[in-house]
XYZ file of C-alpha atoms in Angstrom:
507
model
C 78.023 -20.232 111.805
C 78.185 -20.122 115.621
C 76.901 -23.104 117.563
C 73.730 -22.557 119.581
C 74.184 -22.063 123.306
C 77.517 -20.236 123.083
C 78.011 -16.541 123.723
C 79.426 -14.706 120.713
C 83.035 -13.710 121.186
C 83.391 -9.910 121.463
C 85.237 -8.287 118.614
C 86.399 -5.132 120.398
C 89.521 -5.086 122.516
C 87.599 -3.357 125.311
C 85.089 -6.192 125.450
C 87.788 -8.841 125.513
C 89.669 -7.063 128.292
C 86.482 -6.696 130.330
C 85.459 -10.327 129.921
C 88.967 -11.507 130.795
C 89.001 -9.373 133.956
C 85.530 -10.568 134.997
C 86.425 -14.219 134.385
C 89.651 -13.941 136.372
C 87.897 -12.187 139.266
C 85.040 -14.719 139.219
C 87.539 -17.566 139.414
C 89.307 -15.822 142.290
C 86.030 -15.211 144.128
C 84.973 -18.845 143.707
C 88.295 -20.060 145.093
C 88.152 -17.563 147.952
C 84.540 -18.510 148.767
C 85.407 -22.196 148.715
C 88.332 -21.616 151.045
C 86.237 -19.415 153.347
C 83.375 -21.910 153.522
C 85.749 -24.805 154.130
C 87.510 -22.885 156.896
C 84.210 -21.856 158.515
C 82.935 -25.425 158.328
C 86.089 -26.747 159.946
C 85.914 -24.132 162.721
C 82.272 -24.935 163.510
C 82.899 -28.667 163.439
C 85.892 -28.122 165.719
C 83.725 -26.235 168.206
C 81.139 -29.053 168.185
C 83.857 -31.642 168.643
C 85.337 -29.701 171.549
C 81.928 -29.522 173.219
C 81.274 -33.227 172.703
C 84.698 -34.270 173.940
C 84.419 -32.073 177.021
C 81.177 -33.884 177.909
C 82.825 -37.204 177.178
C 85.747 -36.327 179.426
C 83.425 -35.212 182.237
C 81.511 -38.520 182.148
C 84.737 -40.520 182.020
C 86.121 -38.801 185.122
C 82.955 -39.503 187.212
C 83.349 -43.293 186.913
C 79.568 -43.661 186.876
C 77.757 -46.685 185.563
C 74.223 -47.126 184.296
C 72.765 -47.122 187.799
C 74.543 -43.901 188.670
C 73.303 -42.186 185.541
C 69.767 -43.272 186.226
C 69.971 -41.868 189.737
C 70.977 -38.544 188.230
C 67.660 -38.311 186.389
C 65.886 -37.609 189.675
C 68.324 -34.799 190.342
C 68.017 -33.112 186.874
C 65.494 -30.488 187.989
C 67.501 -29.752 191.122
C 70.731 -29.419 189.138
C 69.044 -27.136 186.589
C 67.818 -24.836 189.337
C 71.154 -24.626 191.143
C 73.391 -24.264 188.065
C 74.087 -20.636 188.926
C 75.594 -21.580 192.290
C 78.767 -23.132 190.953
C 80.290 -25.747 188.712
C 79.128 -28.593 191.039
C 75.749 -29.595 192.463
C 74.561 -31.727 195.305
C 76.558 -34.884 195.875
C 79.608 -33.348 194.160
C 78.223 -34.107 190.640
C 79.647 -31.776 187.955
C 77.127 -29.496 186.205
C 78.432 -30.650 182.790
C 76.830 -34.053 183.440
C 73.452 -32.409 184.008
C 73.900 -30.386 180.810
C 74.557 -33.609 178.935
C 70.945 -34.645 179.591
C 69.618 -31.280 178.362
C 71.577 -30.648 175.117
C 70.781 -32.301 171.770
C 70.815 -36.131 171.896
C 71.947 -38.449 174.655
C 71.597 -42.142 173.795
C 72.501 -44.988 176.118
C 73.091 -48.423 174.535
C 72.984 -51.603 176.594
C 75.313 -54.545 176.133
C 73.304 -55.661 173.091
C 73.491 -52.223 171.382
C 69.786 -51.487 172.039
C 68.806 -47.960 173.106
C 67.752 -47.914 176.733
C 65.985 -45.280 178.771
C 68.147 -43.299 181.088
C 65.537 -42.744 183.754
C 63.703 -45.720 185.314
C 60.610 -43.682 186.058
C 59.987 -43.157 182.331
C 60.388 -39.397 182.496
C 62.988 -39.559 179.682
C 61.862 -42.321 177.293
C 63.831 -43.238 174.188
C 62.637 -40.962 171.356
C 62.306 -42.059 167.711
C 65.133 -39.721 166.810
C 67.382 -41.415 169.343
C 66.459 -44.837 167.970
C 67.261 -43.673 164.396
C 70.579 -42.292 165.539
C 71.416 -45.529 167.342
C 70.486 -47.515 164.240
C 72.659 -45.271 162.050
C 75.773 -45.841 164.160
C 78.045 -48.222 162.203
C 80.049 -49.589 165.151
C 79.428 -47.917 168.549
C 82.074 -50.046 170.277
C 84.777 -49.023 167.804
C 83.711 -45.395 168.051
C 83.913 -45.564 171.864
C 87.337 -47.179 171.681
C 88.723 -44.475 169.343
C 87.535 -41.589 171.478
C 87.121 -39.402 168.336
C 84.082 -37.609 167.013
C 82.363 -38.878 163.880
C 79.705 -37.659 161.485
C 76.622 -39.882 161.203
C 73.915 -39.594 158.568
C 70.444 -40.516 159.817
C 67.816 -39.984 157.187
C 67.943 -36.376 156.073
C 69.803 -35.269 159.195
C 73.460 -35.302 160.095
C 74.878 -35.625 163.587
C 78.262 -35.213 165.098
C 78.623 -37.922 167.787
C 81.084 -39.265 170.342
C 80.774 -42.507 172.322
C 81.966 -43.556 175.773
C 81.979 -47.068 177.273
C 81.084 -47.066 180.963
C 82.555 -49.425 183.529
C 79.673 -51.913 183.272
C 79.981 -52.102 179.446
C 77.151 -49.682 178.651
C 77.927 -47.289 175.795
C 76.794 -43.692 176.118
C 76.457 -41.795 172.814
C 76.391 -38.019 172.825
C 75.319 -36.353 169.541
C 74.758 -32.824 168.296
C 72.699 -31.882 165.304
C 74.578 -30.241 162.384
C 71.577 -28.308 161.105
C 73.000 -25.134 162.672
C 76.272 -25.618 160.863
C 74.482 -26.107 157.558
C 72.352 -23.045 158.176
C 75.419 -20.927 158.941
C 77.228 -22.240 155.850
C 74.176 -21.525 153.692
C 73.912 -17.934 154.915
C 77.651 -17.458 154.340
C 77.304 -18.793 150.799
C 74.394 -16.426 150.092
C 76.327 -13.439 151.408
C 79.463 -14.303 149.486
C 77.455 -14.872 146.288
C 75.756 -11.488 146.637
C 79.020 -9.688 147.360
C 80.682 -11.526 144.448
C 77.949 -10.465 142.007
C 78.274 -6.844 143.136
C 82.057 -6.962 142.797
C 81.835 -8.489 139.318
C 79.377 -5.794 138.214
C 81.629 -3.049 139.580
C 84.662 -4.621 137.923
C 82.893 -4.901 134.560
C 81.838 -1.244 134.724
C 85.261 -0.069 135.836
C 87.039 -2.191 133.231
C 84.890 -0.831 130.410
C 85.482 2.748 131.561
C 89.228 2.279 132.051
C 89.600 0.390 128.761
C 87.717 3.122 126.905
C 90.102 5.722 128.301
C 93.273 3.692 127.917
C 92.444 2.521 124.398
C 91.228 5.875 123.114
C 94.707 6.524 121.572
C 94.201 3.438 119.401
C 90.994 4.953 118.039
C 92.948 8.130 117.285
C 95.517 5.989 115.435
C 92.729 4.434 113.339
C 91.333 7.876 112.489
C 94.820 9.146 111.637
C 95.511 6.130 109.417
C 92.177 6.646 107.633
C 92.941 10.314 107.060
C 96.412 9.485 105.718
C 94.976 6.834 103.387
C 92.690 9.541 102.013
C 95.697 11.717 101.191
C 96.228 13.875 104.296
C 99.915 13.083 104.857
C 100.306 15.895 107.396
C 97.980 14.194 109.901
C 99.637 13.068 113.137
C 98.572 11.157 116.248
C 97.795 13.498 119.120
C 99.179 13.010 122.624
C 96.926 10.734 124.676
C 95.679 12.129 128.004
C 94.986 8.750 129.594
C 97.356 6.595 127.547
C 99.950 4.333 129.099
C 103.684 4.600 128.505
C 103.532 1.768 125.953
C 100.798 3.529 123.985
C 102.762 6.791 124.206
C 105.856 5.054 122.822
C 103.769 3.552 120.021
C 102.316 6.976 119.179
C 105.794 8.523 119.085
C 107.123 5.736 116.859
C 104.147 5.989 114.502
C 104.486 9.780 114.272
C 108.172 9.384 113.414
C 107.283 6.789 110.790
C 104.556 9.035 109.355
C 107.037 11.903 109.172
C 109.454 9.714 107.243
C 106.660 8.543 104.943
C 105.568 12.121 104.282
C 109.169 13.138 103.603
C 109.695 10.145 101.309
C 106.473 10.814 99.398
C 107.310 14.506 99.106
C 110.820 13.712 97.885
C 109.416 11.151 95.461
C 106.952 13.671 94.065
C 109.687 16.276 93.817
C 112.022 13.798 92.131
C 109.263 12.813 89.704
C 108.605 16.453 88.902
C 112.320 17.054 88.440
C 112.566 14.013 86.195
C 109.725 15.254 84.032
C 111.322 18.690 83.878
C 114.687 17.088 83.132
C 113.266 15.066 80.261
C 111.445 18.105 78.915
C 114.567 20.284 79.158
C 116.802 17.593 77.660
C 114.385 17.124 74.785
C 114.227 20.855 74.235
C 118.009 21.251 74.404
C 118.515 18.488 71.862
C 115.603 19.453 69.641
C 116.917 22.964 68.940
C 120.330 21.977 67.514
C 118.795 19.027 65.681
C 116.304 21.342 64.025
C 119.128 23.645 62.945
C 121.175 20.722 61.578
C 118.215 19.286 59.734
C 117.283 22.673 58.264
C 120.757 23.362 56.930
C 121.053 19.842 55.522
C 117.715 20.161 53.713
C 118.816 23.455 52.182
C 122.108 21.857 51.181
C 120.403 18.842 49.582
C 118.017 21.012 47.560
C 120.894 23.111 46.223
C 119.461 26.285 47.625
C 122.844 27.489 49.010
C 125.646 29.120 47.125
C 129.320 28.479 47.883
C 129.612 30.998 50.731
C 126.333 29.902 52.309
C 127.363 26.239 52.085
C 130.512 26.944 54.014
C 128.569 28.845 56.660
C 125.946 26.078 56.838
C 128.570 23.413 57.363
C 130.174 25.524 60.070
C 126.805 25.854 61.806
C 126.151 22.121 61.517
C 129.548 21.411 63.031
C 129.022 23.818 65.939
C 125.540 22.429 66.675
C 126.887 18.876 66.569
C 129.674 19.884 68.955
C 127.150 21.469 71.319
C 125.002 18.324 71.254
C 128.120 16.294 71.934
C 128.934 18.436 74.985
C 125.346 18.124 76.214
C 125.373 14.351 75.853
C 128.736 14.185 77.634
C 127.363 16.215 80.527
C 124.241 14.065 80.728
C 126.357 10.918 80.760
C 128.561 12.402 83.475
C 125.496 13.145 85.637
C 124.109 9.670 85.006
C 127.388 8.107 86.111
C 127.472 10.265 89.225
C 123.850 9.333 90.033
C 124.883 5.671 89.899
C 127.610 6.402 92.497
C 130.580 5.122 90.536
C 133.735 3.846 92.205
C 136.002 6.872 92.031
C 139.768 6.634 92.328
C 140.601 8.480 95.535
C 144.104 9.744 96.243
C 145.704 12.857 97.738
C 145.159 15.677 95.224
C 146.914 19.038 95.302
C 143.950 21.389 95.158
C 146.208 24.453 94.859
C 147.753 22.986 91.711
C 144.302 22.545 90.149
C 143.392 26.098 91.121
C 146.578 27.545 89.550
C 145.933 25.678 86.311
C 142.283 26.765 86.218
C 143.267 30.387 86.928
C 145.852 30.260 84.151
C 143.196 29.056 81.692
C 140.834 31.837 82.770
C 143.586 34.455 82.428
C 144.393 33.167 78.952
C 140.768 33.453 77.867
C 140.112 36.834 79.564
C 143.416 38.682 80.005
C 141.638 41.843 81.038
C 139.959 40.258 84.108
C 141.569 41.136 87.493
C 142.417 37.802 89.147
C 143.574 37.285 92.742
C 144.847 33.973 94.187
C 144.914 33.486 97.967
C 146.747 30.230 98.553
C 148.567 28.931 101.681
C 152.256 29.812 101.646
C 155.126 27.548 102.571
C 156.152 24.075 101.560
C 153.426 21.562 102.195
C 151.020 24.287 103.389
C 148.712 24.078 100.389
C 145.550 22.064 100.602
C 145.706 18.402 99.766
C 142.303 16.769 99.536
C 141.285 13.159 99.196
C 139.518 12.777 95.898
C 139.475 11.901 92.211
C 141.722 14.299 90.289
C 139.683 14.271 87.086
C 136.432 14.971 88.952
C 137.942 17.779 91.009
C 139.506 19.314 87.910
C 136.033 19.348 86.360
C 134.632 21.076 89.487
C 137.245 23.861 89.289
C 136.772 24.208 85.529
C 132.964 24.466 85.784
C 133.086 27.058 88.566
C 135.586 29.250 86.738
C 133.643 28.705 83.515
C 130.544 30.145 85.187
C 132.552 33.175 86.261
C 133.825 33.625 82.715
C 130.366 33.312 81.118
C 128.081 34.990 83.658
C 130.156 37.962 84.835
C 131.582 40.902 82.889
C 135.135 40.360 81.634
C 136.438 43.378 83.571
C 134.953 42.393 86.963
C 137.522 41.051 89.444
C 137.470 37.489 90.846
C 139.220 36.041 93.899
C 140.129 32.379 94.359
C 140.965 31.274 97.906
C 142.043 27.935 99.401
C 142.037 27.535 103.216
C 141.935 24.782 105.786
C 138.900 24.663 108.106
C 137.859 22.425 110.992
C 134.353 21.090 111.311
C 132.358 17.999 112.361
C 135.459 16.573 114.013
C 137.273 16.377 110.669
C 139.769 18.627 108.923
C 138.514 19.995 105.651
C 139.841 22.175 102.873
C 137.675 24.997 101.556
C 137.769 26.407 98.037
C 136.098 29.816 97.632
C 135.516 31.605 94.338
C 134.389 35.178 94.937
C 133.204 37.268 92.008
C 131.770 40.793 91.758
C 129.292 40.086 88.986
C 125.516 40.603 88.959
C 124.964 37.828 91.519
C 121.781 35.774 91.957
C 118.450 36.475 93.576
C 117.516 34.267 96.580
C 115.015 32.396 94.391
C 117.598 31.728 91.683
C 120.267 30.790 94.252
C 117.905 28.142 95.687
C 117.577 26.571 92.217
C 121.155 27.039 91.086
C 121.913 23.299 91.362
C 118.808 22.171 89.469
C 119.520 20.580 86.112
C 118.975 22.768 83.022
C 118.381 25.787 85.235
C 119.562 29.127 83.878
C 119.101 32.349 85.817
C 118.658 34.182 82.514
C 116.518 31.975 80.219
C 117.046 34.441 77.359
C 120.816 33.888 77.403
C 122.162 32.350 74.234
C 122.758 28.604 74.482
C 126.069 29.130 72.737
C 127.342 31.259 75.629
C 125.066 30.210 78.483
C 125.360 26.463 78.152
C 122.660 23.901 78.966
C 122.460 24.656 82.693
C 124.168 21.446 83.860
C 127.456 22.860 85.134
C 126.417 23.484 88.757
C 124.515 20.173 88.879
C 127.718 18.369 87.916
C 129.681 20.362 90.525
C 127.218 19.378 93.277
C 127.162 15.712 92.220
C 130.967 15.444 92.136
C 131.394 17.197 95.490
C 128.784 14.931 97.143
C 130.532 11.880 95.683
C 133.676 13.085 97.506
C 131.823 13.481 100.828
C 131.947 17.262 100.614
C 129.462 20.126 100.366
C 128.965 23.124 98.107
C 127.075 26.307 98.973
C 126.222 29.672 97.420
C 126.172 32.975 99.256
C 125.936 36.604 98.122
C 129.231 38.469 98.159
C 129.173 41.533 100.437
C 128.500 44.443 98.161
C 127.751 42.690 94.897
C 128.444 39.329 93.350
C 128.386 35.682 94.355
C 130.586 33.461 96.567
C 130.760 29.739 95.878
C 132.263 27.633 98.696
C 133.315 24.014 98.243
C 134.406 21.993 101.290
C 136.277 18.723 100.777
C 137.900 16.263 103.212
C 141.569 17.076 103.721
C 144.340 14.551 103.128
C 147.992 14.222 104.061
C 150.531 15.197 101.414
C 151.890 12.127 99.570
C 155.329 10.959 100.600
C 157.716 11.306 97.641
C 159.139 8.047 96.304
């Protein structure tokens, strides 16, 4: 609970900025006003002191005593009337002496420190104010000896006074009231206070307006964050019209982060969907052969098969078990590749693997036209840096797809070339067939697990749809890339790019 008497602290950033600006300006105005008032006070006091000291100097240079000053009283009217004629009056008396009798207070103290009248005729008697001023003087003799001006407090009034000791020991005190100085300082304080209040009001208004404009991008960020928390991952922070460079950098960084979050969430959802599909496909692929095995075994146990049917049933059970074994082996291979195993990398003769794979294909389909385009010359064939067993599986799977998915009489071309790209030498393996090819939609999903372009194809001949997934996983593990493209005319071209390696030096 907040204590009574304290202003509540603003919660908004705009309010805090505004209050901070107003407080800083108020402190600056107070310091400036204090300095201005002090300087004005010192200037006014300096002017009074100069006037008093000029009078003091004029009296000192005349070498007059009490009698001489009293004689001047009779000449005061004459001196006042002839002041316009020059700086001196009759008898060579300076006009400043006459002015001394006419301005503010002029007190003459006798040897005992008692105020005495200047004029003997009583035309200028000692006033009560003069007596109070004389009584307020702490030490007239010391003041006269110093020759400096001093401030004297007499009741509610302040005076600025100087003292002069005449030749006969009389002390003449000249004083000026400081009420004019106080009045001027008071008016200056009122003016500065009014101007300060106006400036603070203008600053508060301007700060609120500027803060609202400058901080508007933060409000957009809050709205964007709220929209994203509600599921709109495509929402982005718009470019601020009045934002500063720091806010612009923050908006750019947040938009980049939101893009990464959206990509990560999308990939996570896609991976989750693929995992569900993978589990469903794996279950389906394993359920079918298991159902066949269980059916044949139940018939065998119940004695419902004759001798020929038993032999056929056992053959079917064996083939289904072999197919399940191949499926499990492929799943294990993909699982190992997903875990990024430590492969044994060494220079591998890719042309040798291609020749062996082509020989196997020719043995299985002698009628298929087969063309090999390999670099000629010693050491010209493509050595790649990789795991020999994994690369042999890549070549075998690609040629196995050609064997299964294209007619036996359609020609196939296998090519190995060296290419340059990304600042690194690479070796490309291309397998070009003239089969039925793939539609763009099927080509985009060719590397998905358990995907078959023809779902009606027999599992005995079509496989489980993991061959291309294994090819992609092995190639990525080698730092390479695999791509599909339609063959001009008809068919499909599969291109595998792998990092090249130097041929091993013979022992």
